[in-house]
Every structure is written in structure tokens, then in C-alpha cells.
mmCIF file of C-alpha atoms and ligand atoms in Angstrom:
data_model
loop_
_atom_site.group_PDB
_atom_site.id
_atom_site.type_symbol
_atom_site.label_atom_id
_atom_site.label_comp_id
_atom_site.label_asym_id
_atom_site.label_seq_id
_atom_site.Cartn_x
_atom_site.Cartn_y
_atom_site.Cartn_z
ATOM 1 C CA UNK A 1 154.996 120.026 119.347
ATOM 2 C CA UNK A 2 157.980 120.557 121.189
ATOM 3 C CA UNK A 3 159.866 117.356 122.640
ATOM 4 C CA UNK A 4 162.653 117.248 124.748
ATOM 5 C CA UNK A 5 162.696 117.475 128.349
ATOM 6 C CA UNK A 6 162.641 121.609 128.888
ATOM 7 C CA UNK A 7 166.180 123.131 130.548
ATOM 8 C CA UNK A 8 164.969 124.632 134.274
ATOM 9 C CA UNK A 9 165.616 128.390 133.015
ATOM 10 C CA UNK A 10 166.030 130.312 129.758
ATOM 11 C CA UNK A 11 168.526 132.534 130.285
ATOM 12 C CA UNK A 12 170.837 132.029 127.255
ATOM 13 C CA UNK A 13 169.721 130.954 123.825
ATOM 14 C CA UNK A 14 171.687 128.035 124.058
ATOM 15 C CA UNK A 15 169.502 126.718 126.529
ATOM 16 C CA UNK A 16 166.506 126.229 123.897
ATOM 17 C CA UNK A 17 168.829 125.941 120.927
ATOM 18 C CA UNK A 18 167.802 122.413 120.031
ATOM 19 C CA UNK A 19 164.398 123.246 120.634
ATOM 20 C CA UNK A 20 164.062 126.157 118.369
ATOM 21 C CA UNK A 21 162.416 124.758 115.636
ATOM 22 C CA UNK A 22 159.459 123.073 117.490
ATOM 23 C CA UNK A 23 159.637 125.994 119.825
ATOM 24 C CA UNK A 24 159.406 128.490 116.217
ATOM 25 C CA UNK A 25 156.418 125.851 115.018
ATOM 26 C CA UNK A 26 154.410 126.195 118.279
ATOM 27 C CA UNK A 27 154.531 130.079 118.312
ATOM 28 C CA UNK A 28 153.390 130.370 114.573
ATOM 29 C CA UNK A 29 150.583 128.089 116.109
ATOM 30 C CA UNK A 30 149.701 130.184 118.959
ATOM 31 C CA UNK A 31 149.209 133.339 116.391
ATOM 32 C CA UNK A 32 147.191 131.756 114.333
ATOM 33 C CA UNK A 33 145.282 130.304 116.936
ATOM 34 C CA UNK A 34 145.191 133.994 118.448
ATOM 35 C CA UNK A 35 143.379 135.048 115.069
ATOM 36 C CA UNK A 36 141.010 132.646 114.909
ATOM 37 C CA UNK A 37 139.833 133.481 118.467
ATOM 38 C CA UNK A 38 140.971 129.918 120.432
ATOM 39 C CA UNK A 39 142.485 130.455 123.437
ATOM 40 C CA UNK A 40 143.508 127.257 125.445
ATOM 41 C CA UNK A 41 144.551 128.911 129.347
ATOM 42 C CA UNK A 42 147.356 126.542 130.112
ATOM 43 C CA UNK A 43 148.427 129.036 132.793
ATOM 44 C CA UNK A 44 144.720 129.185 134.540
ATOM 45 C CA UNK A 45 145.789 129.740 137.964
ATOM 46 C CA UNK A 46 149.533 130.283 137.556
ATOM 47 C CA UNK A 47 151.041 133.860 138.643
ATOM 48 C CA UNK A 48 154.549 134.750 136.575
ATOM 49 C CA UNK A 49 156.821 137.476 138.914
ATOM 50 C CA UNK A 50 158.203 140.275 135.793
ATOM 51 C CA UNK A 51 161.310 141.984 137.777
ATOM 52 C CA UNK A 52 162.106 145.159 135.675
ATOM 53 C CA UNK A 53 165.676 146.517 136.637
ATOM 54 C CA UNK A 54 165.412 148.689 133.288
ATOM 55 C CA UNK A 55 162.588 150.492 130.932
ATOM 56 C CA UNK A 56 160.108 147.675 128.821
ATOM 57 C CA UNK A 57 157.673 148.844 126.709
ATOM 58 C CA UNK A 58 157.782 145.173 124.088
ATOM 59 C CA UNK A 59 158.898 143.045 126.545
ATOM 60 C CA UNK A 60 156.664 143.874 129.332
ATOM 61 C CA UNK A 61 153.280 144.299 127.878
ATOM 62 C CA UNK A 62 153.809 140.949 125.662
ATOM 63 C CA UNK A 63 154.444 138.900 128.268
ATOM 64 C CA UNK A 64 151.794 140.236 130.366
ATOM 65 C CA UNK A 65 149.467 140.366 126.892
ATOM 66 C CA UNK A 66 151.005 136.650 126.747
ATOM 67 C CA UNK A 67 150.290 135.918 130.363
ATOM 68 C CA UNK A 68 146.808 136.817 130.038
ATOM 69 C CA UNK A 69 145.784 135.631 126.531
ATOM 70 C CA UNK A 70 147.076 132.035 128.699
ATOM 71 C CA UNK A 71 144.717 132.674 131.314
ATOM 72 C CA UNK A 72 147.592 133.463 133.839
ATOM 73 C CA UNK A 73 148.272 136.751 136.237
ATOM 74 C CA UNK A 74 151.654 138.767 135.586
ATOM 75 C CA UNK A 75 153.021 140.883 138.248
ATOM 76 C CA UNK A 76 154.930 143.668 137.375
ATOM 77 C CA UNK A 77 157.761 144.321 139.759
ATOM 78 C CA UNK A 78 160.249 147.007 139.076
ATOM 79 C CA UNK A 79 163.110 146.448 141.101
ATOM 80 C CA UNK A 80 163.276 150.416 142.528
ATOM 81 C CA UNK A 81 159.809 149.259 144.269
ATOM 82 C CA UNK A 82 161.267 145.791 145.822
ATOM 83 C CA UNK A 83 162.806 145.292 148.278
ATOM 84 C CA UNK A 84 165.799 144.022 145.916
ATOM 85 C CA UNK A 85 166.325 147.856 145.245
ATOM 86 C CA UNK A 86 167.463 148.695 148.885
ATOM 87 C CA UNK A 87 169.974 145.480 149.283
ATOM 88 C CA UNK A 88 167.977 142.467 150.130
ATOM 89 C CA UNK A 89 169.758 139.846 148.038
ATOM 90 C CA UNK A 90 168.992 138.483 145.004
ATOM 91 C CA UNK A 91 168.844 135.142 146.268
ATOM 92 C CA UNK A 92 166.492 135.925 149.154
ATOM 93 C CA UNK A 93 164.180 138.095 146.687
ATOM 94 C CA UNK A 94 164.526 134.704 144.527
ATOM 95 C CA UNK A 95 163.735 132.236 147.443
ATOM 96 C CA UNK A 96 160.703 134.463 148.673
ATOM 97 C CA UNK A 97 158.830 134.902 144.788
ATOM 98 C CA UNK A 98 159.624 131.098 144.123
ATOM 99 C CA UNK A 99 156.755 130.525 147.041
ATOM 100 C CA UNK A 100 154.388 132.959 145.290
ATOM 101 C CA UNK A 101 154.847 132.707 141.267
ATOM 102 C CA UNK A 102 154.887 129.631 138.722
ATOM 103 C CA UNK A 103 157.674 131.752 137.104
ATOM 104 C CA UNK A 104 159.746 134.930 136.878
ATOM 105 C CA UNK A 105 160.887 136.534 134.205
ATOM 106 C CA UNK A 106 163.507 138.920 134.688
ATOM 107 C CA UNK A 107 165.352 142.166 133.124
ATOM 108 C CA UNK A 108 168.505 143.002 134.638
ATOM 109 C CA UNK A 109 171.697 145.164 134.089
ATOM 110 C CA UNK A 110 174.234 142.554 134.638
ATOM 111 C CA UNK A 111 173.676 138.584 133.249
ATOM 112 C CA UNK A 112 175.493 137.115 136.542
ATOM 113 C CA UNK A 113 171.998 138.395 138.508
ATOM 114 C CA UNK A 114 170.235 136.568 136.591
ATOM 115 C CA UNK A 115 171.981 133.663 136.836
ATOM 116 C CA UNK A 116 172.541 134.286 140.469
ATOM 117 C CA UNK A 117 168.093 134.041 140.538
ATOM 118 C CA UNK A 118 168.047 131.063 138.426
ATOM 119 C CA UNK A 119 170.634 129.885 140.853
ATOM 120 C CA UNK A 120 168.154 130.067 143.685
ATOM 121 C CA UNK A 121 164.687 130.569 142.206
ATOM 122 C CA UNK A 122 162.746 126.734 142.475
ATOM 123 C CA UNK A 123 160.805 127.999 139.390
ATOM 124 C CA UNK A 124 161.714 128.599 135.567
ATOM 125 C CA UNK A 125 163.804 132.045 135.420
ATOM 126 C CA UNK A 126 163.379 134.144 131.892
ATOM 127 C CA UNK A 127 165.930 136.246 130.852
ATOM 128 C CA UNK A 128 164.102 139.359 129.438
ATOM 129 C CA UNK A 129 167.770 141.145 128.694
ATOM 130 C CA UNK A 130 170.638 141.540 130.269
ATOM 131 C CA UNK A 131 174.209 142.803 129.319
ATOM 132 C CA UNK A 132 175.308 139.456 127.465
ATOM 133 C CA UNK A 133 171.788 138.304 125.446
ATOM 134 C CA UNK A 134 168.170 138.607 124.935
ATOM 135 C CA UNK A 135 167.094 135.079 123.815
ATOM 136 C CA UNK A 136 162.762 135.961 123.998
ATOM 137 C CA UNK A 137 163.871 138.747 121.448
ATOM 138 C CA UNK A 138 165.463 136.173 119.025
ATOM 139 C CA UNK A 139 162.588 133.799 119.189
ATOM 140 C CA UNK A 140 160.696 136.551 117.940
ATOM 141 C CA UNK A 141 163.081 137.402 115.029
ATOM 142 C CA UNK A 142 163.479 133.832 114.073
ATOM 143 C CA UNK A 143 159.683 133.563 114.220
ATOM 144 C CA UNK A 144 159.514 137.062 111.764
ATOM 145 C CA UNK A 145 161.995 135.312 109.235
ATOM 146 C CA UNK A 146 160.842 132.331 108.965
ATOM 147 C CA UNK A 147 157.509 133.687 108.421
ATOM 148 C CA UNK A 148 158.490 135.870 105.107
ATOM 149 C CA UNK A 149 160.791 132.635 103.950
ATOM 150 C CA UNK A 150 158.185 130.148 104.462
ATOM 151 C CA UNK A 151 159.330 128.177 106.942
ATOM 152 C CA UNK A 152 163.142 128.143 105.604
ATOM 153 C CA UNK A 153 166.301 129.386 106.815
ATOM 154 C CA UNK A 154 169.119 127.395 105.512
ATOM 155 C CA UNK A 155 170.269 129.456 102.299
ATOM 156 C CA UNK A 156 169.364 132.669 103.757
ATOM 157 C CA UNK A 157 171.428 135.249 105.125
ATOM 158 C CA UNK A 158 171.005 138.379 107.671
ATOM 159 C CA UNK A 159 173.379 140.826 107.910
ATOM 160 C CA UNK A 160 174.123 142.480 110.914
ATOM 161 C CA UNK A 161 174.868 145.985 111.037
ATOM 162 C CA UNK A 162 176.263 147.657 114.133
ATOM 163 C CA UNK A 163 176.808 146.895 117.814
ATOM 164 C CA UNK A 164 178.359 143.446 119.340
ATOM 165 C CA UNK A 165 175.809 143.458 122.026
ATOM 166 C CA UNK A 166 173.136 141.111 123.830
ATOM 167 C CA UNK A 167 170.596 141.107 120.667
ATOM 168 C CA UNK A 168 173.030 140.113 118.059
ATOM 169 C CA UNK A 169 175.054 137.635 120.840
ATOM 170 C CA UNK A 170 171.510 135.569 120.756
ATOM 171 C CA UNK A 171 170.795 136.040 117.268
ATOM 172 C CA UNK A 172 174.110 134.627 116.626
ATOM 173 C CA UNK A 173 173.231 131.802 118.604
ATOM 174 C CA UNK A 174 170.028 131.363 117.591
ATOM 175 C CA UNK A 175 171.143 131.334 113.993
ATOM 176 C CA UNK A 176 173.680 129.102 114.542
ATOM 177 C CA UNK A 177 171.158 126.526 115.852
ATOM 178 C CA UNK A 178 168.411 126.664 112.627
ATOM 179 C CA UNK A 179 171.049 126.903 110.273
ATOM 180 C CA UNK A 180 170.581 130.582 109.138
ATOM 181 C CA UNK A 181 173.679 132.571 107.697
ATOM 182 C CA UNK A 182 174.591 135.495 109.798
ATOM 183 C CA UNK A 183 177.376 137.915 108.612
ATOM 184 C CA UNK A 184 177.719 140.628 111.355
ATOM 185 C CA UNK A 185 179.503 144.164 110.585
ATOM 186 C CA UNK A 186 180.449 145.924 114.027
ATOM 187 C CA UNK A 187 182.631 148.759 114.483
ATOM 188 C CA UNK A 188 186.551 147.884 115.926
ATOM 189 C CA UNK A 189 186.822 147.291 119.489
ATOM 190 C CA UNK A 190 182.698 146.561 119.466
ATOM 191 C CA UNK A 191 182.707 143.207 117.996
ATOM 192 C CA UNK A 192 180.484 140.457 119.581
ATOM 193 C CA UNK A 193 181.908 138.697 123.074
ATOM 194 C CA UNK A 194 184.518 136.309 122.252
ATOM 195 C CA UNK A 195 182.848 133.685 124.265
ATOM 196 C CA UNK A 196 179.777 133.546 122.904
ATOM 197 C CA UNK A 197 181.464 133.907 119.242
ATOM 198 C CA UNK A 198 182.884 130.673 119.939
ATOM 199 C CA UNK A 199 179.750 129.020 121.143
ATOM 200 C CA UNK A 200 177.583 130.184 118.015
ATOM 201 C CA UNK A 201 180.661 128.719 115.942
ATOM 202 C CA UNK A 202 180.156 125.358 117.410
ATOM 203 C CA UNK A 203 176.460 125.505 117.062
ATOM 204 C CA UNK A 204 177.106 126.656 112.902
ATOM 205 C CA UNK A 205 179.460 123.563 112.372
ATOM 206 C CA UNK A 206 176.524 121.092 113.466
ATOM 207 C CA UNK A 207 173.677 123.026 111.839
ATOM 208 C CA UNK A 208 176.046 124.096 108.698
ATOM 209 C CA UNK A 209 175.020 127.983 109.520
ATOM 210 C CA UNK A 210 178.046 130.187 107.698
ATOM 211 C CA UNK A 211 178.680 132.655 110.570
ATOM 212 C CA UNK A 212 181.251 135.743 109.442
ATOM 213 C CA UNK A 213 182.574 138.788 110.777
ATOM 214 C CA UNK A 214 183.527 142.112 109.337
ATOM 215 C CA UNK A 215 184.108 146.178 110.103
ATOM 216 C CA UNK A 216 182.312 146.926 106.750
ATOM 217 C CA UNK A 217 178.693 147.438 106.544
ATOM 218 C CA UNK A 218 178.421 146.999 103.135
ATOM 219 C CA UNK A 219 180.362 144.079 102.646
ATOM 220 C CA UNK A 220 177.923 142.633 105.373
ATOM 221 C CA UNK A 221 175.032 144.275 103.202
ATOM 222 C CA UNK A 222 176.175 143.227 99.799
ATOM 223 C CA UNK A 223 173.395 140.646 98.212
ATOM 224 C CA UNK A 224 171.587 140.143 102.330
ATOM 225 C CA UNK A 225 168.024 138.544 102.534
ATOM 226 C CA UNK A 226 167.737 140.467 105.361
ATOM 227 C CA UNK A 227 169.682 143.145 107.080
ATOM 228 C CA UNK A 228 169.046 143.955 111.571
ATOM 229 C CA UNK A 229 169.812 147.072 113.213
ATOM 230 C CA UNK A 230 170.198 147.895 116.861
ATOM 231 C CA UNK A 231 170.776 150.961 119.179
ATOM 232 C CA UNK A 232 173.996 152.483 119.254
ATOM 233 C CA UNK A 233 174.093 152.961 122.923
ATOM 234 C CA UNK A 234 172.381 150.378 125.019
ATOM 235 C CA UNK A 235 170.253 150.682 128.196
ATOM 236 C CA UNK A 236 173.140 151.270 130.942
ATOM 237 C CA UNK A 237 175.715 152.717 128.353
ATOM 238 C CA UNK A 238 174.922 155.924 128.105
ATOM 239 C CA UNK A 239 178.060 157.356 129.714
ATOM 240 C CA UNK A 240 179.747 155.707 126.648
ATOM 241 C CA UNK A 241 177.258 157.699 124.468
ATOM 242 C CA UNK A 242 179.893 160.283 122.550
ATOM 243 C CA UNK A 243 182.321 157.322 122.027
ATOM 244 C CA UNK A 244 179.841 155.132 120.873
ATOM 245 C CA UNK A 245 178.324 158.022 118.291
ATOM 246 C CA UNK A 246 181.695 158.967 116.810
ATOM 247 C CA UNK A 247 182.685 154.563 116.446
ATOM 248 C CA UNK A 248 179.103 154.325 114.745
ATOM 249 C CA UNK A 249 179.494 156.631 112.264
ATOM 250 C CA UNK A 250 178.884 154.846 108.559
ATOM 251 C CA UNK A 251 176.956 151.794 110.465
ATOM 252 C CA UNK A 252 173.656 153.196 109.985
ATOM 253 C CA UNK A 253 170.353 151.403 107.848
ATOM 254 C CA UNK A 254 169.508 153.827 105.408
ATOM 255 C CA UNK A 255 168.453 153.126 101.650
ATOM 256 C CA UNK A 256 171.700 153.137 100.649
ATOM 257 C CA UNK A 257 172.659 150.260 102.279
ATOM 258 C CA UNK A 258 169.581 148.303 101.786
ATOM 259 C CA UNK A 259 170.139 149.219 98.164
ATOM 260 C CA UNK A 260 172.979 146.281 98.503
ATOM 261 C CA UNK A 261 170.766 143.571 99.620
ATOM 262 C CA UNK A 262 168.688 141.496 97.833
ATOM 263 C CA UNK A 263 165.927 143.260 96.215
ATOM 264 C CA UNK A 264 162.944 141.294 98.475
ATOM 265 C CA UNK A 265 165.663 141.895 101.640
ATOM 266 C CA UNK A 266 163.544 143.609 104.624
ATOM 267 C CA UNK A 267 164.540 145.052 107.715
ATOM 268 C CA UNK A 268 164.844 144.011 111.431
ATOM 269 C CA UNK A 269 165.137 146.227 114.292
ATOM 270 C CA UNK A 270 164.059 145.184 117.852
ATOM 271 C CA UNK A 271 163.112 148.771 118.808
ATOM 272 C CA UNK A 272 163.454 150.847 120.408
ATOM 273 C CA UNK A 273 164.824 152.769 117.577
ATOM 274 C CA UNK A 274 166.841 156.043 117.728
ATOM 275 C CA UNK A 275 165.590 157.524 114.189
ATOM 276 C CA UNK A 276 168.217 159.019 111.950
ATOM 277 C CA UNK A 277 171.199 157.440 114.211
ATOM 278 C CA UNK A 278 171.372 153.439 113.472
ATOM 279 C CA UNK A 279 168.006 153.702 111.451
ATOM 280 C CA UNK A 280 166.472 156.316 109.156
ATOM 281 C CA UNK A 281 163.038 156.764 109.049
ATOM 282 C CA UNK A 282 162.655 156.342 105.305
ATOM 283 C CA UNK A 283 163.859 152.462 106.283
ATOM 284 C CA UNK A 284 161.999 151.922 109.222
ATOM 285 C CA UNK A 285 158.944 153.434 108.111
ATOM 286 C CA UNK A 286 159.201 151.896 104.513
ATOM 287 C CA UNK A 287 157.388 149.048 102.797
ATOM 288 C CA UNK A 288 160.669 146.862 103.446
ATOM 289 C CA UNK A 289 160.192 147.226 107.423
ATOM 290 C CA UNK A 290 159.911 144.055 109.115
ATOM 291 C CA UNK A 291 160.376 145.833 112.594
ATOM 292 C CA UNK A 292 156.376 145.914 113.346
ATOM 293 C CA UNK A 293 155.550 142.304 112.589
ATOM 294 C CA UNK A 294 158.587 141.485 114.374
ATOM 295 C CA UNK A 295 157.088 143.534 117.621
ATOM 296 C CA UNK A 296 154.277 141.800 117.275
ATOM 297 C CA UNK A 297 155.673 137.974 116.995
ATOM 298 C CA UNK A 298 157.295 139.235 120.690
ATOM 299 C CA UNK A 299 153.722 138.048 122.035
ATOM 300 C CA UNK A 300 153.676 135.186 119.780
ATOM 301 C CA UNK A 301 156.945 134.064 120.864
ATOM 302 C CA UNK A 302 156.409 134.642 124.506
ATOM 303 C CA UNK A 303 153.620 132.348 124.574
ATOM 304 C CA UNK A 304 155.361 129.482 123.423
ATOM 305 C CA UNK A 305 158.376 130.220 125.742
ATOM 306 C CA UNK A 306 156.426 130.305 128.538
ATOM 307 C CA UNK A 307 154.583 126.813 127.717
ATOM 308 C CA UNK A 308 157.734 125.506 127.066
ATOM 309 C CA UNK A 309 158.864 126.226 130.386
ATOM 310 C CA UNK A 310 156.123 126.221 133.233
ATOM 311 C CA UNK A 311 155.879 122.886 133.764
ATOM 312 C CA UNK A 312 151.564 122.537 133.923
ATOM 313 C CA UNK A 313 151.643 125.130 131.179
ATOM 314 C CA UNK A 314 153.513 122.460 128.794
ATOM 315 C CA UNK A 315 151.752 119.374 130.156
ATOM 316 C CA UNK A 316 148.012 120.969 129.132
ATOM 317 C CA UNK A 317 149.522 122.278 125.951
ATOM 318 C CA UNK A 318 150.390 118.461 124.469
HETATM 319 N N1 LIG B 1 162.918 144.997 122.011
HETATM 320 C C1 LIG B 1 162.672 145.150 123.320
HETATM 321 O O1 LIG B 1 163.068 144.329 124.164
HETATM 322 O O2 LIG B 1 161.973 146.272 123.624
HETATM 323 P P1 LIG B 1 161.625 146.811 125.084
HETATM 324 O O3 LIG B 1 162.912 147.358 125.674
HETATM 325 O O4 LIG B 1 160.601 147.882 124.852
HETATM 326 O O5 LIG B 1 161.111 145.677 125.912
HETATM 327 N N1 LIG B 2 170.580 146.546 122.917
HETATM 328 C C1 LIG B 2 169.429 147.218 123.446
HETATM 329 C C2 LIG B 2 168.205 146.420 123.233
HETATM 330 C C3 LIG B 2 166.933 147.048 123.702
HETATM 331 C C4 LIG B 2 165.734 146.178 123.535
HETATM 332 C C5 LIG B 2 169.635 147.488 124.926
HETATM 333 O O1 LIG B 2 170.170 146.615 125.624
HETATM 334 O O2 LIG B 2 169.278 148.564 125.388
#
């Protein structure tokens, strides 16, 4: 069960960071519990707000799934239909759906809106991706390794191959916290945000995760319990798309590269995937795929985020 006193928002993974373990227990919990049939609706009566400033097909329909399964009501709102989308301010939107919802969980281009909601939302804000992170996705990854190394993460290691963006900044934290190895190979001028570099670094010298950083796949690769992919071109950098293609070259998961890792290493990929760029679909599609379990622990995860967070949610759940 999880413990401390729960931050207001999740919009970085260092806001759960201490919590992940108990917060990695309680999802496992929730899937089983999912399997067997239970249900326990600790959000009976409870509406969550979803603003969608970009495309969701994971993270939309598991927290909604989520939502549901908790005997809650999502609302979808893309933010071309709201108001938001012709000017009104995000604190106004923020002001107005905190007298509606329980909570709002929130996609958005740029990581200062959603701090800017937090900022004025009276209910928990959840960051569902923005430029800098995506913390629910690295629940779900933690959740996914932990599941195929029983429970353990200290003495493992994932390697990282390609971009310095928002999945790898919180899986970087993330890691950091539980004590999981993390050596990341990005391209030059593409490496993870200095910033949150040094945060994950401060998290790794208390949890004794070995964080390192390279330009070389393969050195990355070499003897890897696990090895996580991402797109090449993000949602919102698509004007960057040629630069970013000719930088990525050599930085894709192919058999090749897995062929370095440890021979029970699988793969991570938070889809969507662009097939035959940073992923082949030998990999992807092989027996050493993680990515589908991993799309399904996004529910799992979800779940336990959102008890953690709305307050009734986490008193029924004790
Ligand atoms: N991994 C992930 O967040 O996928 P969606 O963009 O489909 O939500
Ligand atoms: N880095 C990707 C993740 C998609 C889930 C993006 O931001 O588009």
C-alpha cells in the first residue's frame, strides 16, 4: 500500500519518485485483481477532465478503460473543441473544470501549460506528455520490468537507444529512483535535457542506480537486460523530420543490436512505432517484444496513479 502523503499533481516523475515502489506494488495488484474479476469503484461518482492537445490512442483509452474499470466517468476533451483552442486561458479553462471534475489529466505540447493548469487547477493535474516527460508511461515500463525480473531491478540494466526526449527524461528518473541501471545512447546534439540529467543523477547516488551516457548504440547494447526504443521524430517535431532521419541513422532496434544484449534481454517501445525506422518489425513483432505487455500495464498503471492521487479514490483504496 502506498504511504506517504500524495504530491497535489503528477506532472514530473520526480513527484512520485519515492513512491514508486508501493505505487509499482499496487498496480501489479490492480491487474491481478482485474483478472480475477474484483473490481473495487473507488472513483464511484468522480468525473476525471482528459484535455488532448495531441493524438492518444494508449493513453486515452487506458485511462478512460482505467476510469471506468474504477467506477468513474472520463471526459474526453480535445483542446481544438474547448474553448482553450480559441484563447481562453489556461488558467480560466483550469479554474472552470476544477468545479466540474475530481481530476484532469492532461496532454499538451509545451510542459509550462501544464504546469501553468496545475498552477490553477484545485484538483490533481496528470501529465499525459508533454515536451519534457511522460511519467504515466514510465510507471508502465517500470511495472513491465519488474514483472519479467520478478520484482527486481537493482543489477539490471536497460539500454536506451535513440532520442533524448520526454520518455527517456522520465525513465531516467524513474530509474534513478528504484535503483535500475540505465545507459542511454542518443545521437550528438540529441542527448537528454541537461536539467533533468542532473536530477536523475541525484536520484542514482541515493538509490545506487549507475546512470551513463553514450553516442554508440552498441556500446549501450553490449550485454543489456533490456534495450527501449522511441520515435525518431516526436509529436510536434515533424518540421525537424529530415534532420532528425539523417542524425538517426545507425540508432535503430534491429536483431543485430539485440544480438548484443543479454540473451533473455527483451524489448521496450512505448508505441507508437514507425516500423523499419527506430524499430524493425522482425524486433517488434518477435518473441523478445515486451512492447504489448508494456501497452497493456498502461491501464494497470493508470489505475494506481489515479488512486494515488484523487484524494476519495486513495482513502477507499486503504
Ligand atoms: N505511448 C503512448 O503514450 O501512446 P499514445 O500516444 O497512443 O497515447
Ligand atoms: N516521444 C513520443 C512519444 C509518443 C507516445 C512523442 O512525444 O511523440
Amino acid at each position: 500500500m502506498v504511504s506517504s502523503e500524495p504530491p497535489d499533481d503528477l506532472l514530473s516523475m520526480r513527484d512520485i519518485a519515492p513512491e514508486l515502489p508501493a505505487l509499482l506494488e499496487r498496480a501489479a495488484r490492480l491487474k491481478a485483481e482485474r483478472q480475477w474479476g474484483t473490481r473495487r469503484p473507488v472513483l464511484r461518482g468522480k468525473n476525471v477532465g482528459m484535455i488532448f492537445e495531441k493524438p492518444s490512442t494508449r493513453t486515452r483509452v487506458s485511462f478512460e478503460v482505467a476510469v471506468n474499470d474504477l467506477g468513474g466517468h472520463a471526459i474526453y476533451l480535445s483542446s481544438r473543441d474547448l474553448q482553450l483552442g480559441r484563447g481562453e486561458t489556461i488558467a480560466d479553462t483550469a479554474r472552470v473544470l476544477s468545479r466540474y471534475c475530481d481530476a484532469l489529466v492532461y496532454r499538451a505540447f509545451r510542459h509550462t501549460d501544464e504546469v501553468e493548469l496545475a498552477r490553477w487547477a484545485t484538483i490533481p493535474v496528470i501529465n499525459a506528455l508533454d515536451d519534457l516527460e511522460h511519467p504515466c508511461q514510465t510507471v508502465a515500463d517500470l511495472l513491465t520490468m519488474r514483472e519479467r525480473w520478478r520484482g527486481r531491478f537493482v543489477g539490471h540494466r536497460v539500454a536506451w537507444v535513440g532520442d533524448g526526449n520526454n520518455v527517456l527524461h522520465s525513465l531516467l528518473l524513474g530509474a534513478a529512483a528504484v535503483g535500475l541501471d540505465v545507459t542511454a545512447a542518443t545521437p550528438a546534439k540529441y542527448e537528454p535535457n541537461p536539467e533533468i540529467t542532473r536530477a536523475a543523477l541525484e536520484l542514482a547516488a541515493a538509490s545506487g542506480a549507475k546512470l551513463a551516457f553514450t553516442s554508440d548504440p552498441k556500446e549501450a547494447a553490449h550485454g543489456a537486460d533490456a534495450l527501449y526504443t522511441d520515435v525518431w521524430v516526436s509529436m510536434g517535431e515533424e518540421a525537424e523530420q529530415a534532420a532528425r532521419e539523417a542524425a538517426f541513422q545507425g540508432f535503430q532496434v534491429n536483431s543485430e543490436l539485440l544480438g548484443l544484449a543479454a540473451q533473455d534481454a527483451f524489448v521496450l517501445h512505448d508505441l507508437p512505432a514507425h516500423r523499419g525506422q527506430e524499430i524493425t518489425d522482425e524486433v517488434l513483432d518477435g518473441s523478445r517484444s515486451a512492447a504489448w505487455d508494456q501497452a497493456e500495464n498502461r491501464l494497470h498503471a493508470q489505475k494506481a496513479i489515479l488512486e494515488y492521487l484523487v484524494p476519495t479514490a486513495r482513502h477507499l483504496a486503504r
